[in-house]
Amino acid sequence: QGLLARVEGWAQGAMAVADDPVAVLRMRQLAEYKKLCKELRLPESHVALDVLQPPQPQAAAGSDEEPGKICTCTTACHEYDFSRMYIGDKQLRPLAGALAFDKLLVAVALPDCGMRDPGMVALCEQLRQGRRLRRLDVSRNRFSYDGAAACLSLAKSAQRLYLVRSEDTCLDEDFCSRRGLPAKYTRLRVELGETLAGRAFDRRATVDMDALESQSPDLRPPTPQIPQTAIAA
């Protein structure tokens, strides 16, 4: 009977996973990440694996053996925060491909993750597939002009993106001044700021549109806070 109870509990957990959109999304993202790592002959990153793991069934109250319901998140499941996690530039390509599976993606934070031009370009190309990206943090990464240009291209195509955090990068005015970077970086930074400037005050209409488009109220994106500036450096 004990074995039968465990099997029934596992079956209930599997059925719950199949019925949970977040769990299905994570499984697809994880499969895509592993496939791309294999194609690119890269080792799988434990950081990416931890973030992309499907939510596990929680045990029923008072029991250690019967999983009852899925540990699902709501808005947070569409915000990806890799702060204080070193990923490395090469890992950005398979990771970005996995993130692109989330069509409700709202925010990505990749500060100080070892990203350079190839990783930044790959990230921006993949994020262009989403329609709801609003916030991006690429602070303290050492990409140069190609990566910054890819960020500008993303900002132009992602119409709901209103905040790019880029302190201590070539998109930061103080950083450019200290390093004596050429004027083309200034022009690019100014254009990025102008592209984002008008969007910070149009977010209420964006949130209302999201509410109409979302099939499930639990998966609606959050209402972001009004930033001090459109581009934070």
mmCIF file of C-alpha atoms in Angstrom:
data_model
loop_
_atom_site.group_PDB
_atom_site.id
_atom_site.type_symbol
_atom_site.label_atom_id
_atom_site.label_comp_id
_atom_site.label_asym_id
_atom_site.label_seq_id
_atom_site.Cartn_x
_atom_site.Cartn_y
_atom_site.Cartn_z
ATOM 1 C CA GLN A 1 0.000 0.000 0.000
ATOM 2 C CA GLY A 2 2.866 2.343 0.759
ATOM 3 C CA LEU A 3 4.355 1.822 -2.707
ATOM 4 C CA LEU A 4 0.947 2.260 -4.328
ATOM 5 C CA ALA A 5 0.425 5.532 -2.472
ATOM 6 C CA ARG A 6 3.778 6.802 -3.656
ATOM 7 C CA VAL A 7 3.049 5.856 -7.266
ATOM 8 C CA GLU A 8 -0.336 7.562 -7.093
ATOM 9 C CA GLY A 9 1.294 10.641 -5.597
ATOM 10 C CA TRP A 10 3.911 10.773 -8.356
ATOM 11 C CA ALA A 11 1.206 10.361 -10.987
ATOM 12 C CA GLN A 12 -0.794 13.214 -9.491
ATOM 13 C CA GLY A 13 2.323 15.367 -9.499
ATOM 14 C CA ALA A 14 3.014 14.578 -13.165
ATOM 15 C CA MET A 15 -0.578 15.417 -14.097
ATOM 16 C CA ALA A 16 -0.313 18.679 -12.172
ATOM 17 C CA VAL A 17 2.879 19.581 -14.043
ATOM 18 C CA ALA A 18 1.183 18.893 -17.365
ATOM 19 C CA ASP A 19 -1.693 21.176 -16.370
ATOM 20 C CA ASP A 20 0.542 24.007 -15.169
ATOM 21 C CA PRO A 21 1.620 26.500 -17.862
ATOM 22 C CA VAL A 22 4.687 27.631 -15.931
ATOM 23 C CA ALA A 23 5.943 24.069 -15.526
ATOM 24 C CA VAL A 24 5.368 23.382 -19.224
ATOM 25 C CA LEU A 25 7.236 26.569 -20.140
ATOM 26 C CA ARG A 26 10.195 25.670 -17.927
ATOM 27 C CA MET A 27 10.395 22.162 -19.400
ATOM 28 C CA ARG A 28 10.464 23.576 -22.928
ATOM 29 C CA GLN A 29 13.083 26.144 -21.966
ATOM 30 C CA LEU A 30 15.229 23.505 -20.308
ATOM 31 C CA ALA A 31 15.004 21.206 -23.326
ATOM 32 C CA GLU A 32 15.957 24.068 -25.664
ATOM 33 C CA TYR A 33 18.887 25.072 -23.474
ATOM 34 C CA LYS A 34 20.258 21.525 -23.360
ATOM 35 C CA LYS A 35 19.799 21.116 -27.111
ATOM 36 C CA LEU A 36 21.685 24.330 -27.875
ATOM 37 C CA CYS A 37 24.490 23.438 -25.472
ATOM 38 C CA LYS A 38 24.875 20.128 -27.257
ATOM 39 C CA GLU A 39 24.886 21.771 -30.688
ATOM 40 C CA LEU A 40 27.440 24.369 -29.572
ATOM 41 C CA ARG A 41 29.511 21.764 -27.701
ATOM 42 C CA LEU A 42 29.252 23.671 -24.459
ATOM 43 C CA PRO A 43 28.978 22.244 -20.947
ATOM 44 C CA GLU A 44 25.667 22.937 -19.268
ATOM 45 C CA SER A 45 25.783 25.715 -16.693
ATOM 46 C CA HIS A 46 24.446 24.836 -13.255
ATOM 47 C CA VAL A 47 23.225 28.443 -12.962
ATOM 48 C CA ALA A 48 21.049 28.113 -16.066
ATOM 49 C CA LEU A 49 19.861 24.653 -15.040
ATOM 50 C CA ASP A 50 18.763 25.923 -11.623
ATOM 51 C CA VAL A 51 16.815 28.850 -13.084
ATOM 52 C CA LEU A 52 15.146 26.799 -15.824
ATOM 53 C CA GLN A 53 14.131 23.856 -13.645
ATOM 54 C CA PRO A 54 10.342 23.266 -13.716
ATOM 55 C CA PRO A 55 8.587 23.985 -10.392
ATOM 56 C CA GLN A 56 8.335 20.851 -8.281
ATOM 57 C CA PRO A 57 5.109 19.508 -6.790
ATOM 58 C CA GLN A 58 4.670 20.432 -3.162
ATOM 59 C CA ALA A 59 3.835 17.782 -0.637
ATOM 60 C CA ALA A 60 0.359 17.853 0.815
ATOM 61 C CA ALA A 61 0.024 19.313 4.300
ATOM 62 C CA GLY A 62 1.166 16.867 6.966
ATOM 63 C CA SER A 63 2.616 14.382 4.488
ATOM 64 C CA ASP A 64 6.107 13.794 3.147
ATOM 65 C CA GLU A 65 5.126 11.392 0.380
ATOM 66 C CA GLU A 66 2.101 12.731 -1.440
ATOM 67 C CA PRO A 67 2.781 15.652 -3.783
ATOM 68 C CA GLY A 68 -0.369 17.655 -4.033
ATOM 69 C CA LYS A 69 0.014 20.866 -6.024
ATOM 70 C CA ILE A 70 2.550 22.706 -8.114
ATOM 71 C CA CYS A 71 4.733 25.379 -6.527
ATOM 72 C CA THR A 72 3.908 27.981 -9.157
ATOM 73 C CA CYS A 73 4.816 31.652 -9.219
ATOM 74 C CA THR A 74 2.799 34.413 -10.834
ATOM 75 C CA THR A 75 4.443 37.504 -12.262
ATOM 76 C CA ALA A 76 7.899 36.491 -11.062
ATOM 77 C CA CYS A 77 7.995 33.530 -13.441
ATOM 78 C CA HIS A 78 8.434 35.969 -16.327
ATOM 79 C CA GLU A 79 11.245 37.932 -14.668
ATOM 80 C CA TYR A 80 14.709 36.397 -14.883
ATOM 81 C CA ASP A 81 17.264 37.643 -12.378
ATOM 82 C CA PHE A 82 20.851 36.402 -12.732
ATOM 83 C CA SER A 83 22.315 38.952 -10.332
ATOM 84 C CA ARG A 84 25.450 37.750 -8.559
ATOM 85 C CA MET A 85 25.608 34.751 -10.879
ATOM 86 C CA TYR A 86 28.550 34.357 -13.222
ATOM 87 C CA ILE A 87 27.397 32.829 -16.513
ATOM 88 C CA GLY A 88 30.151 33.583 -19.004
ATOM 89 C CA ASP A 89 29.871 34.969 -22.503
ATOM 90 C CA LYS A 90 29.595 31.643 -24.336
ATOM 91 C CA GLN A 91 26.669 30.527 -22.214
ATOM 92 C CA LEU A 92 24.626 33.561 -23.212
ATOM 93 C CA ARG A 93 23.727 32.099 -26.595
ATOM 94 C CA PRO A 94 21.977 28.913 -25.373
ATOM 95 C CA LEU A 95 20.539 30.728 -22.362
ATOM 96 C CA ALA A 96 19.080 33.491 -24.534
ATOM 97 C CA GLY A 97 17.561 30.885 -26.834
ATOM 98 C CA ALA A 98 15.818 29.310 -23.851
ATOM 99 C CA LEU A 99 14.572 32.650 -22.517
ATOM 100 C CA ALA A 100 13.067 33.439 -25.922
ATOM 101 C CA PHE A 101 10.540 30.632 -25.369
ATOM 102 C CA ASP A 102 8.815 32.824 -22.788
ATOM 103 C CA LYS A 103 6.540 35.050 -24.859
ATOM 104 C CA LEU A 104 5.408 36.849 -21.677
ATOM 105 C CA LEU A 105 8.963 37.709 -20.636
ATOM 106 C CA VAL A 106 8.977 41.032 -18.787
ATOM 107 C CA ALA A 107 12.463 41.571 -17.380
ATOM 108 C CA VAL A 108 15.973 40.156 -17.618
ATOM 109 C CA ALA A 109 18.762 41.078 -15.192
ATOM 110 C CA LEU A 110 22.281 39.988 -16.184
ATOM 111 C CA PRO A 111 24.617 42.323 -14.281
ATOM 112 C CA ASP A 112 28.268 41.369 -13.947
ATOM 113 C CA CYS A 113 27.784 37.997 -15.634
ATOM 114 C CA GLY A 114 30.876 38.001 -17.883
ATOM 115 C CA MET A 115 29.007 39.133 -21.000
ATOM 116 C CA ARG A 116 30.963 40.481 -23.969
ATOM 117 C CA ASP A 117 30.004 41.410 -27.521
ATOM 118 C CA PRO A 118 29.033 37.926 -28.836
ATOM 119 C CA GLY A 119 26.881 37.215 -25.786
ATOM 120 C CA MET A 120 25.250 40.651 -25.842
ATOM 121 C CA VAL A 121 24.451 40.373 -29.546
ATOM 122 C CA ALA A 122 22.984 36.873 -29.085
ATOM 123 C CA LEU A 123 20.914 38.019 -26.098
ATOM 124 C CA CYS A 124 19.459 41.037 -27.889
ATOM 125 C CA GLU A 125 18.645 39.029 -31.009
ATOM 126 C CA GLN A 126 16.695 36.483 -28.992
ATOM 127 C CA LEU A 127 14.906 39.032 -26.800
ATOM 128 C CA ARG A 128 13.542 40.727 -29.923
ATOM 129 C CA GLN A 129 11.165 37.782 -30.288
ATOM 130 C CA GLY A 130 9.248 38.812 -27.177
ATOM 131 C CA ARG A 131 6.515 41.452 -27.207
ATOM 132 C CA ARG A 132 6.472 42.403 -23.523
ATOM 133 C CA LEU A 133 10.068 43.038 -22.509
ATOM 134 C CA ARG A 134 10.179 46.134 -20.305
ATOM 135 C CA ARG A 135 13.364 46.067 -18.256
ATOM 136 C CA LEU A 136 16.893 44.960 -19.055
ATOM 137 C CA ASP A 137 19.938 45.119 -16.783
ATOM 138 C CA VAL A 138 23.365 44.606 -18.385
ATOM 139 C CA SER A 139 25.425 46.558 -15.856
ATOM 140 C CA ARG A 140 29.095 45.832 -15.199
ATOM 141 C CA ASN A 141 29.647 43.786 -18.354
ATOM 142 C CA ARG A 142 32.478 44.344 -20.812
ATOM 143 C CA PHE A 143 30.732 44.469 -24.173
ATOM 144 C CA SER A 144 31.844 47.163 -26.601
ATOM 145 C CA TYR A 145 30.338 48.951 -29.583
ATOM 146 C CA ASP A 146 28.814 45.897 -31.282
ATOM 147 C CA GLY A 147 27.041 44.873 -28.108
ATOM 148 C CA ALA A 148 25.853 48.421 -27.432
ATOM 149 C CA ALA A 149 24.553 48.711 -31.005
ATOM 150 C CA ALA A 150 22.651 45.435 -30.543
ATOM 151 C CA CYS A 151 21.072 46.896 -27.390
ATOM 152 C CA LEU A 152 19.961 49.975 -29.321
ATOM 153 C CA SER A 153 18.476 47.780 -32.050
ATOM 154 C CA LEU A 154 16.588 45.814 -29.389
ATOM 155 C CA ALA A 155 15.265 49.026 -27.841
ATOM 156 C CA LYS A 156 13.930 50.166 -31.203
ATOM 157 C CA SER A 157 12.128 46.894 -31.895
ATOM 158 C CA ALA A 158 10.884 46.149 -28.351
ATOM 159 C CA GLN A 159 8.259 48.857 -28.096
ATOM 160 C CA ARG A 160 7.478 48.210 -24.424
ATOM 161 C CA LEU A 161 11.068 48.361 -23.221
ATOM 162 C CA TYR A 162 11.400 51.497 -21.104
ATOM 163 C CA LEU A 163 14.414 50.856 -18.832
ATOM 164 C CA VAL A 164 17.955 49.712 -19.604
ATOM 165 C CA ARG A 165 20.369 49.608 -16.687
ATOM 166 C CA SER A 166 23.943 49.906 -17.912
ATOM 167 C CA GLU A 167 26.152 51.290 -15.164
ATOM 168 C CA ASP A 168 29.880 50.637 -15.548
ATOM 169 C CA THR A 169 29.557 49.710 -19.237
ATOM 170 C CA CYS A 170 30.271 51.499 -22.504
ATOM 171 C CA LEU A 171 26.690 52.806 -22.297
ATOM 172 C CA ASP A 172 27.585 54.682 -19.098
ATOM 173 C CA GLU A 173 28.706 58.296 -19.550
ATOM 174 C CA ASP A 174 31.175 58.180 -16.654
ATOM 175 C CA PHE A 175 32.657 54.922 -17.898
ATOM 176 C CA CYS A 176 33.163 56.375 -21.381
ATOM 177 C CA SER A 177 34.761 59.480 -19.945
ATOM 178 C CA ARG A 178 37.193 57.533 -17.765
ATOM 179 C CA ARG A 179 38.185 55.238 -20.627
ATOM 180 C CA GLY A 180 38.347 58.006 -23.223
ATOM 181 C CA LEU A 181 36.051 56.145 -25.620
ATOM 182 C CA PRO A 182 35.387 57.758 -29.017
ATOM 183 C CA ALA A 183 32.386 59.945 -29.806
ATOM 184 C CA LYS A 184 30.482 57.119 -31.518
ATOM 185 C CA TYR A 185 29.723 55.679 -28.074
ATOM 186 C CA THR A 186 28.247 58.980 -26.966
ATOM 187 C CA ARG A 187 26.031 59.163 -30.039
ATOM 188 C CA LEU A 188 24.819 55.632 -29.465
ATOM 189 C CA ARG A 189 24.120 56.248 -25.775
ATOM 190 C CA VAL A 190 22.190 59.432 -26.525
ATOM 191 C CA GLU A 191 20.117 57.693 -29.202
ATOM 192 C CA LEU A 192 19.296 54.878 -26.802
ATOM 193 C CA GLY A 193 18.205 57.362 -24.152
ATOM 194 C CA GLU A 194 16.014 59.215 -26.640
ATOM 195 C CA THR A 195 14.472 55.953 -27.809
ATOM 196 C CA LEU A 196 13.466 54.996 -24.271
ATOM 197 C CA ALA A 197 12.604 58.435 -22.916
ATOM 198 C CA GLY A 198 9.001 58.638 -24.079
ATOM 199 C CA ARG A 199 8.031 55.174 -22.922
ATOM 200 C CA ALA A 200 8.362 55.571 -19.170
ATOM 201 C CA PHE A 201 5.096 57.533 -19.035
ATOM 202 C CA ASP A 202 3.058 55.337 -21.401
ATOM 203 C CA ARG A 203 3.197 52.208 -19.277
ATOM 204 C CA ARG A 204 -0.372 52.288 -17.960
ATOM 205 C CA ALA A 205 -1.762 51.678 -21.439
ATOM 206 C CA THR A 206 0.747 48.867 -21.870
ATOM 207 C CA VAL A 207 -0.339 47.174 -18.653
ATOM 208 C CA ASP A 208 -3.997 47.467 -19.619
ATOM 209 C CA MET A 209 -3.269 45.871 -22.973
ATOM 210 C CA ASP A 210 -1.445 43.026 -21.246
ATOM 211 C CA ALA A 211 -4.469 42.396 -19.050
ATOM 212 C CA LEU A 212 -6.680 42.031 -22.102
ATOM 213 C CA GLU A 213 -4.242 39.765 -23.920
ATOM 214 C CA SER A 214 -3.385 37.466 -21.002
ATOM 215 C CA GLN A 215 -5.352 34.247 -20.964
ATOM 216 C CA SER A 216 -4.717 33.675 -17.261
ATOM 217 C CA PRO A 217 -4.887 36.434 -14.621
ATOM 218 C CA ASP A 218 -2.105 34.711 -12.679
ATOM 219 C CA LEU A 219 0.328 35.206 -15.561
ATOM 220 C CA ARG A 220 -0.160 38.919 -16.091
ATOM 221 C CA PRO A 221 3.022 41.010 -16.018
ATOM 222 C CA PRO A 222 3.549 43.344 -13.044
ATOM 223 C CA THR A 223 3.042 47.074 -13.008
ATOM 224 C CA PRO A 224 6.586 48.513 -13.000
ATOM 225 C CA GLN A 225 7.651 51.496 -10.918
ATOM 226 C CA ILE A 226 8.262 54.862 -12.589
ATOM 227 C CA PRO A 227 12.040 55.185 -13.083
ATOM 228 C CA GLN A 228 13.995 58.377 -12.493
ATOM 229 C CA THR A 229 15.454 58.183 -16.002
ATOM 230 C CA ALA A 230 14.746 56.117 -19.052
ATOM 231 C CA ILE A 231 18.269 54.766 -19.186
ATOM 232 C CA ALA A 232 19.918 54.124 -15.862
ATOM 233 C CA ALA A 233 23.679 54.236 -15.878
#
